[in-house]
């Protein structure tokens, strides 16, 4: 895989260049009578009666209580909530089964519970793509330098208000080309976004990312290297000072030269990664 002739250290200029056109995107955007909004592919999927349809860029201002929350983040919290009775049953903490024995109709007794591991997002280990340590360090530098041209940064503080974790995202045209040439799993034809996470205090990072543009909403699967992969580090608990570097392959209908909404957990930012 050393046939690649790339110089990542010189990519600060080419990182955010070259516009690409995308095909017209179909779908329906609108607002329901209760104030909630929807984005669906088919008219019959509109979730309410008397909906008012509008173009995505003409959506009226929404009050905070009506803002959409990333579905993937809601599902992640649901699966990992220790107070959710559904999870307590899986963990063997209180499931009851009704068993009717001869002569004891309707008698209930605790059912034996299988001991299962805690529910959590699967940690994604680094995939081998043939990049050297220096190239990976250069890629991390590109993510940082790109913030001066196309800022896309999230921050999360600890419960006591101290700096916790910083997440930055960027596009590198050269890395995108190199990934297509070397990835054994063969990512799709969409643009590739790099992300770098750095923990200032012990934190967990599971790459709960959702990318939204027009009628397209995409949540990459951390188990599929063709959608999301790690170049340095692994998803899960991070020690103070630990840094991760990874990538996400977006659908080909996403155009990074146009505004893009990015959700991380319950945070959102609007950016243009290739201005």
Tab-separated table of C-alpha atoms in Angstrom:
chain	number	residue	atom	x	y	z
A	1	UNK	CA	0.000	0.000	0.000
A	2	UNK	CA	3.007	2.283	-0.143
A	3	UNK	CA	2.268	3.093	-3.802
A	4	UNK	CA	0.452	6.200	-2.617
A	5	UNK	CA	2.265	9.457	-3.293
A	6	UNK	CA	0.692	11.800	-0.772
A	7	UNK	CA	2.022	14.613	1.346
A	8	UNK	CA	-0.472	15.162	4.122
A	9	UNK	CA	1.589	17.942	5.682
A	10	UNK	CA	0.910	20.139	2.604
A	11	UNK	CA	-2.855	19.604	2.551
A	12	UNK	CA	-4.009	22.667	4.478
A	13	UNK	CA	-4.782	24.428	1.186
A	14	UNK	CA	-6.290	21.481	-0.719
A	15	UNK	CA	-8.321	20.268	2.257
A	16	UNK	CA	-11.283	22.551	1.563
A	17	UNK	CA	-11.077	22.923	-2.249
A	18	UNK	CA	-12.883	21.428	-5.259
A	19	UNK	CA	-16.641	21.751	-5.465
A	20	UNK	CA	-18.798	18.815	-6.470
A	21	UNK	CA	-22.404	18.842	-7.658
A	22	UNK	CA	-25.057	16.557	-6.295
A	23	UNK	CA	-28.246	15.224	-7.801
A	24	UNK	CA	-31.560	16.801	-6.946
A	25	UNK	CA	-32.901	15.531	-3.664
A	26	UNK	CA	-36.538	14.534	-3.315
A	27	UNK	CA	-38.631	14.518	-0.186
A	28	UNK	CA	-41.075	16.498	1.891
A	29	UNK	CA	-40.354	18.966	4.688
A	30	UNK	CA	-43.000	20.609	6.816
A	31	UNK	CA	-44.579	21.415	10.154
A	32	UNK	CA	-47.379	19.600	12.003
A	33	UNK	CA	-50.173	21.363	13.913
A	34	UNK	CA	-48.440	20.586	17.226
A	35	UNK	CA	-45.399	22.614	16.100
A	36	UNK	CA	-43.125	19.638	15.394
A	37	UNK	CA	-41.278	19.394	12.102
A	38	UNK	CA	-40.723	16.444	9.799
A	39	UNK	CA	-38.456	15.387	6.926
A	40	UNK	CA	-39.703	12.349	4.995
A	41	UNK	CA	-39.038	10.764	1.609
A	42	UNK	CA	-42.668	9.946	0.692
A	43	UNK	CA	-45.863	11.978	1.068
A	44	UNK	CA	-47.662	9.065	2.720
A	45	UNK	CA	-44.993	9.068	5.458
A	46	UNK	CA	-45.995	12.540	6.697
A	47	UNK	CA	-46.743	11.882	10.415
A	48	UNK	CA	-49.772	14.177	10.880
A	49	UNK	CA	-52.918	15.560	9.301
A	50	UNK	CA	-53.173	19.151	8.018
A	51	UNK	CA	-49.401	19.418	7.693
A	52	UNK	CA	-47.959	22.556	6.095
A	53	UNK	CA	-45.242	21.791	3.536
A	54	UNK	CA	-42.296	24.162	3.075
A	55	UNK	CA	-38.912	24.064	1.386
A	56	UNK	CA	-36.039	23.031	3.733
A	57	UNK	CA	-34.418	26.475	3.494
A	58	UNK	CA	-37.742	28.206	4.225
A	59	UNK	CA	-38.488	26.436	7.499
A	60	UNK	CA	-39.836	29.004	10.016
A	61	UNK	CA	-37.944	29.588	13.284
A	62	UNK	CA	-38.638	26.873	15.824
A	63	UNK	CA	-38.808	27.305	19.560
A	64	UNK	CA	-36.439	25.081	21.563
A	65	UNK	CA	-39.173	22.683	22.643
A	66	UNK	CA	-39.960	21.967	18.988
A	67	UNK	CA	-36.404	21.421	17.776
A	68	UNK	CA	-35.770	17.866	16.545
A	69	UNK	CA	-33.457	15.737	18.650
A	70	UNK	CA	-31.153	13.262	16.900
A	71	UNK	CA	-32.911	9.909	16.804
A	72	UNK	CA	-29.651	7.957	17.119
A	73	UNK	CA	-28.738	9.871	20.294
A	74	UNK	CA	-32.141	9.159	21.788
A	75	UNK	CA	-31.767	5.451	21.039
A	76	UNK	CA	-28.249	5.401	22.502
A	77	UNK	CA	-29.472	6.960	25.755
A	78	UNK	CA	-32.405	4.575	25.873
A	79	UNK	CA	-30.133	1.532	25.534
A	80	UNK	CA	-27.681	2.812	28.155
A	81	UNK	CA	-30.023	4.288	30.768
A	82	UNK	CA	-29.378	2.304	33.992
A	83	UNK	CA	-32.813	3.339	35.296
A	84	UNK	CA	-34.687	1.975	32.276
A	85	UNK	CA	-36.588	-1.153	33.486
A	86	UNK	CA	-36.032	-2.710	30.072
A	87	UNK	CA	-32.265	-2.606	30.645
A	88	UNK	CA	-32.602	-3.823	34.233
A	89	UNK	CA	-34.259	-6.987	32.988
A	90	UNK	CA	-31.403	-7.644	30.566
A	91	UNK	CA	-28.939	-7.119	33.402
A	92	UNK	CA	-30.785	-9.629	35.610
A	93	UNK	CA	-32.066	-7.064	38.121
A	94	UNK	CA	-35.707	-7.689	38.697
A	95	UNK	CA	-37.349	-9.573	35.823
A	96	UNK	CA	-40.412	-11.582	36.913
A	97	UNK	CA	-42.085	-14.352	34.966
A	98	UNK	CA	-45.465	-15.860	35.760
A	99	UNK	CA	-45.259	-19.631	35.917
A	100	UNK	CA	-48.406	-21.677	36.568
A	101	UNK	CA	-47.595	-25.029	38.164
A	102	UNK	CA	-50.041	-27.875	38.803
A	103	UNK	CA	-52.083	-26.982	41.885
A	104	UNK	CA	-50.654	-23.436	42.010
A	105	UNK	CA	-52.508	-21.426	39.383
A	106	UNK	CA	-51.289	-17.886	38.881
A	107	UNK	CA	-48.285	-18.261	41.191
A	108	UNK	CA	-45.439	-15.923	40.277
A	109	UNK	CA	-41.820	-16.369	41.148
A	110	UNK	CA	-38.597	-14.729	39.998
A	111	UNK	CA	-37.407	-16.158	36.698
A	112	UNK	CA	-33.736	-17.020	36.298
A	113	UNK	CA	-31.982	-14.228	34.440
A	114	UNK	CA	-29.144	-14.716	32.033
A	115	UNK	CA	-26.146	-12.600	32.939
A	116	UNK	CA	-25.562	-10.315	29.992
A	117	UNK	CA	-22.908	-7.664	29.507
A	118	UNK	CA	-23.974	-4.042	29.971
A	119	UNK	CA	-25.557	-2.475	26.917
A	120	UNK	CA	-23.188	-0.030	25.267
A	121	UNK	CA	-22.012	1.136	21.888
A	122	UNK	CA	-19.505	-1.348	20.393
A	123	UNK	CA	-15.958	0.009	20.552
A	124	UNK	CA	-14.498	0.443	17.082
A	125	UNK	CA	-10.798	-0.472	16.914
A	126	UNK	CA	-8.440	1.160	14.411
A	127	UNK	CA	-8.630	-0.296	10.901
A	128	UNK	CA	-5.423	-1.024	9.021
A	129	UNK	CA	-5.283	1.216	5.957
A	130	UNK	CA	-1.538	1.425	5.445
A	131	UNK	CA	-1.015	4.946	6.788
A	132	UNK	CA	2.202	5.667	8.639
A	133	UNK	CA	2.299	7.218	12.100
A	134	UNK	CA	3.580	10.464	10.572
A	135	UNK	CA	0.707	10.560	8.085
A	136	UNK	CA	-1.798	10.038	10.892
A	137	UNK	CA	-0.209	12.871	12.890
A	138	UNK	CA	-0.412	15.076	9.776
A	139	UNK	CA	-4.080	14.225	9.368
A	140	UNK	CA	-4.764	15.239	12.972
A	141	UNK	CA	-2.962	18.537	12.278
A	142	UNK	CA	-5.115	19.103	9.183
A	143	UNK	CA	-8.259	18.742	11.273
A	144	UNK	CA	-6.972	21.423	13.619
A	145	UNK	CA	-5.817	23.781	10.857
A	146	UNK	CA	-9.100	23.432	8.983
A	147	UNK	CA	-10.940	25.067	11.885
A	148	UNK	CA	-9.505	28.417	10.742
A	149	UNK	CA	-11.280	28.116	7.382
A	150	UNK	CA	-14.260	25.867	8.073
A	151	UNK	CA	-14.889	25.725	11.838
A	152	UNK	CA	-16.707	22.610	13.023
A	153	UNK	CA	-15.993	22.088	16.724
A	154	UNK	CA	-17.949	20.678	19.642
A	155	UNK	CA	-16.969	20.959	23.300
A	156	UNK	CA	-18.321	19.130	26.316
A	157	UNK	CA	-17.581	20.016	29.930
A	158	UNK	CA	-17.518	17.706	32.916
A	159	UNK	CA	-20.253	17.883	35.537
A	160	UNK	CA	-18.172	20.238	37.647
A	161	UNK	CA	-17.651	22.620	34.723
A	162	UNK	CA	-14.088	21.658	33.820
A	163	UNK	CA	-13.038	21.082	30.180
A	164	UNK	CA	-14.012	17.530	29.235
A	165	UNK	CA	-13.844	16.605	25.569
A	166	UNK	CA	-13.335	18.500	22.303
A	167	UNK	CA	-14.495	17.118	18.964
A	168	UNK	CA	-13.411	18.674	15.651
A	169	UNK	CA	-14.440	17.698	12.119
A	170	UNK	CA	-12.889	18.549	8.747
A	171	UNK	CA	-12.631	17.436	5.134
A	172	UNK	CA	-9.392	16.420	3.420
A	173	UNK	CA	-9.602	15.807	-0.312
A	174	UNK	CA	-6.279	13.947	-0.347
A	175	UNK	CA	-7.294	11.652	2.525
A	176	UNK	CA	-10.583	10.949	0.779
A	177	UNK	CA	-8.721	9.867	-2.362
A	178	UNK	CA	-6.210	7.833	-0.354
A	179	UNK	CA	-8.982	6.075	1.576
A	180	UNK	CA	-10.688	5.013	-1.635
A	181	UNK	CA	-7.404	3.627	-2.914
A	182	UNK	CA	-6.494	1.662	0.208
A	183	UNK	CA	-9.629	0.768	2.191
A	184	UNK	CA	-10.084	-3.004	2.061
A	185	UNK	CA	-13.766	-2.603	2.884
A	186	UNK	CA	-14.291	-0.123	0.047
A	187	UNK	CA	-16.324	2.881	1.275
A	188	UNK	CA	-19.091	4.349	-0.838
A	189	UNK	CA	-18.901	7.222	-3.272
A	190	UNK	CA	-19.880	9.967	-0.799
A	191	UNK	CA	-17.560	12.544	0.773
A	192	UNK	CA	-15.310	11.551	3.676
A	193	UNK	CA	-15.160	13.592	6.883
A	194	UNK	CA	-12.322	13.331	9.389
A	195	UNK	CA	-13.009	13.754	13.111
A	196	UNK	CA	-10.585	14.211	15.995
A	197	UNK	CA	-11.586	13.863	19.652
A	198	UNK	CA	-9.376	14.895	22.570
A	199	UNK	CA	-10.191	14.352	26.237
A	200	UNK	CA	-8.995	16.857	28.843
A	201	UNK	CA	-10.504	14.682	31.593
A	202	UNK	CA	-11.669	11.042	31.662
A	203	UNK	CA	-14.576	10.900	29.188
A	204	UNK	CA	-16.414	8.411	26.999
A	205	UNK	CA	-16.620	8.937	23.234
A	206	UNK	CA	-18.761	6.738	20.965
A	207	UNK	CA	-18.914	8.840	17.752
A	208	UNK	CA	-22.672	9.380	17.958
A	209	UNK	CA	-22.695	11.543	14.847
A	210	UNK	CA	-25.599	12.440	12.586
A	211	UNK	CA	-25.213	14.463	9.382
A	212	UNK	CA	-28.256	16.297	7.994
A	213	UNK	CA	-28.540	18.161	4.699
A	214	UNK	CA	-31.884	18.882	3.079
A	215	UNK	CA	-33.850	15.649	3.103
A	216	UNK	CA	-30.790	13.502	3.845
A	217	UNK	CA	-30.081	12.411	7.432
A	218	UNK	CA	-27.229	9.932	7.971
A	219	UNK	CA	-25.947	8.247	11.130
A	220	UNK	CA	-22.798	6.190	10.344
A	221	UNK	CA	-22.610	2.686	11.776
A	222	UNK	CA	-19.467	2.301	13.962
A	223	UNK	CA	-19.413	-1.432	13.200
A	224	UNK	CA	-19.022	-0.838	9.449
A	225	UNK	CA	-15.589	0.496	8.368
A	226	UNK	CA	-17.234	1.502	5.105
A	227	UNK	CA	-19.225	4.079	7.092
A	228	UNK	CA	-17.050	4.902	10.112
A	229	UNK	CA	-13.541	3.864	11.083
A	230	UNK	CA	-10.796	4.753	13.522
A	231	UNK	CA	-7.281	5.681	12.421
A	232	UNK	CA	-5.935	6.176	15.950
A	233	UNK	CA	-7.444	5.011	19.230
A	234	UNK	CA	-10.708	3.183	19.858
A	235	UNK	CA	-14.218	4.242	20.783
A	236	UNK	CA	-15.159	3.997	24.448
A	237	UNK	CA	-13.690	5.381	27.650
A	238	UNK	CA	-10.839	7.860	27.175
A	239	UNK	CA	-8.200	8.796	29.707
A	240	UNK	CA	-7.238	12.423	30.309
A	241	UNK	CA	-4.982	13.570	27.473
A	242	UNK	CA	-6.015	10.724	25.155
A	243	UNK	CA	-6.828	11.623	21.538
A	244	UNK	CA	-8.691	9.766	18.785
A	245	UNK	CA	-8.750	10.196	15.022
A	246	UNK	CA	-11.376	8.687	12.752
A	247	UNK	CA	-13.384	9.145	9.568
A	248	UNK	CA	-17.009	8.944	8.416
A	249	UNK	CA	-18.122	8.196	4.851
A	250	UNK	CA	-21.260	10.157	3.989
A	251	UNK	CA	-23.915	9.377	1.337
A	252	UNK	CA	-23.089	10.563	-2.164
A	253	UNK	CA	-26.050	12.972	-2.058
A	254	UNK	CA	-24.284	15.085	0.575
A	255	UNK	CA	-22.434	18.109	-0.825
A	256	UNK	CA	-19.800	19.482	1.567
A	257	UNK	CA	-19.731	22.783	-0.342
A	258	UNK	CA	-23.272	23.440	0.943
A	259	UNK	CA	-24.391	24.077	4.549
A	260	UNK	CA	-24.511	20.921	6.646
A	261	UNK	CA	-25.989	20.270	10.080
A	262	UNK	CA	-23.927	17.972	12.306
A	263	UNK	CA	-25.260	16.467	15.528
A	264	UNK	CA	-23.024	14.995	18.197
A	265	UNK	CA	-24.989	13.436	21.033
A	266	UNK	CA	-27.462	16.205	21.906
A	267	UNK	CA	-25.399	19.063	20.436
A	268	UNK	CA	-25.790	20.582	16.976
A	269	UNK	CA	-23.747	22.851	14.757
A	270	UNK	CA	-24.200	24.225	11.256
A	271	UNK	CA	-21.128	24.428	9.016
A	272	UNK	CA	-19.821	24.243	5.468
A	273	UNK	CA	-16.859	21.886	5.465
A	274	UNK	CA	-15.704	22.789	1.952
A	275	UNK	CA	-16.460	26.522	1.482
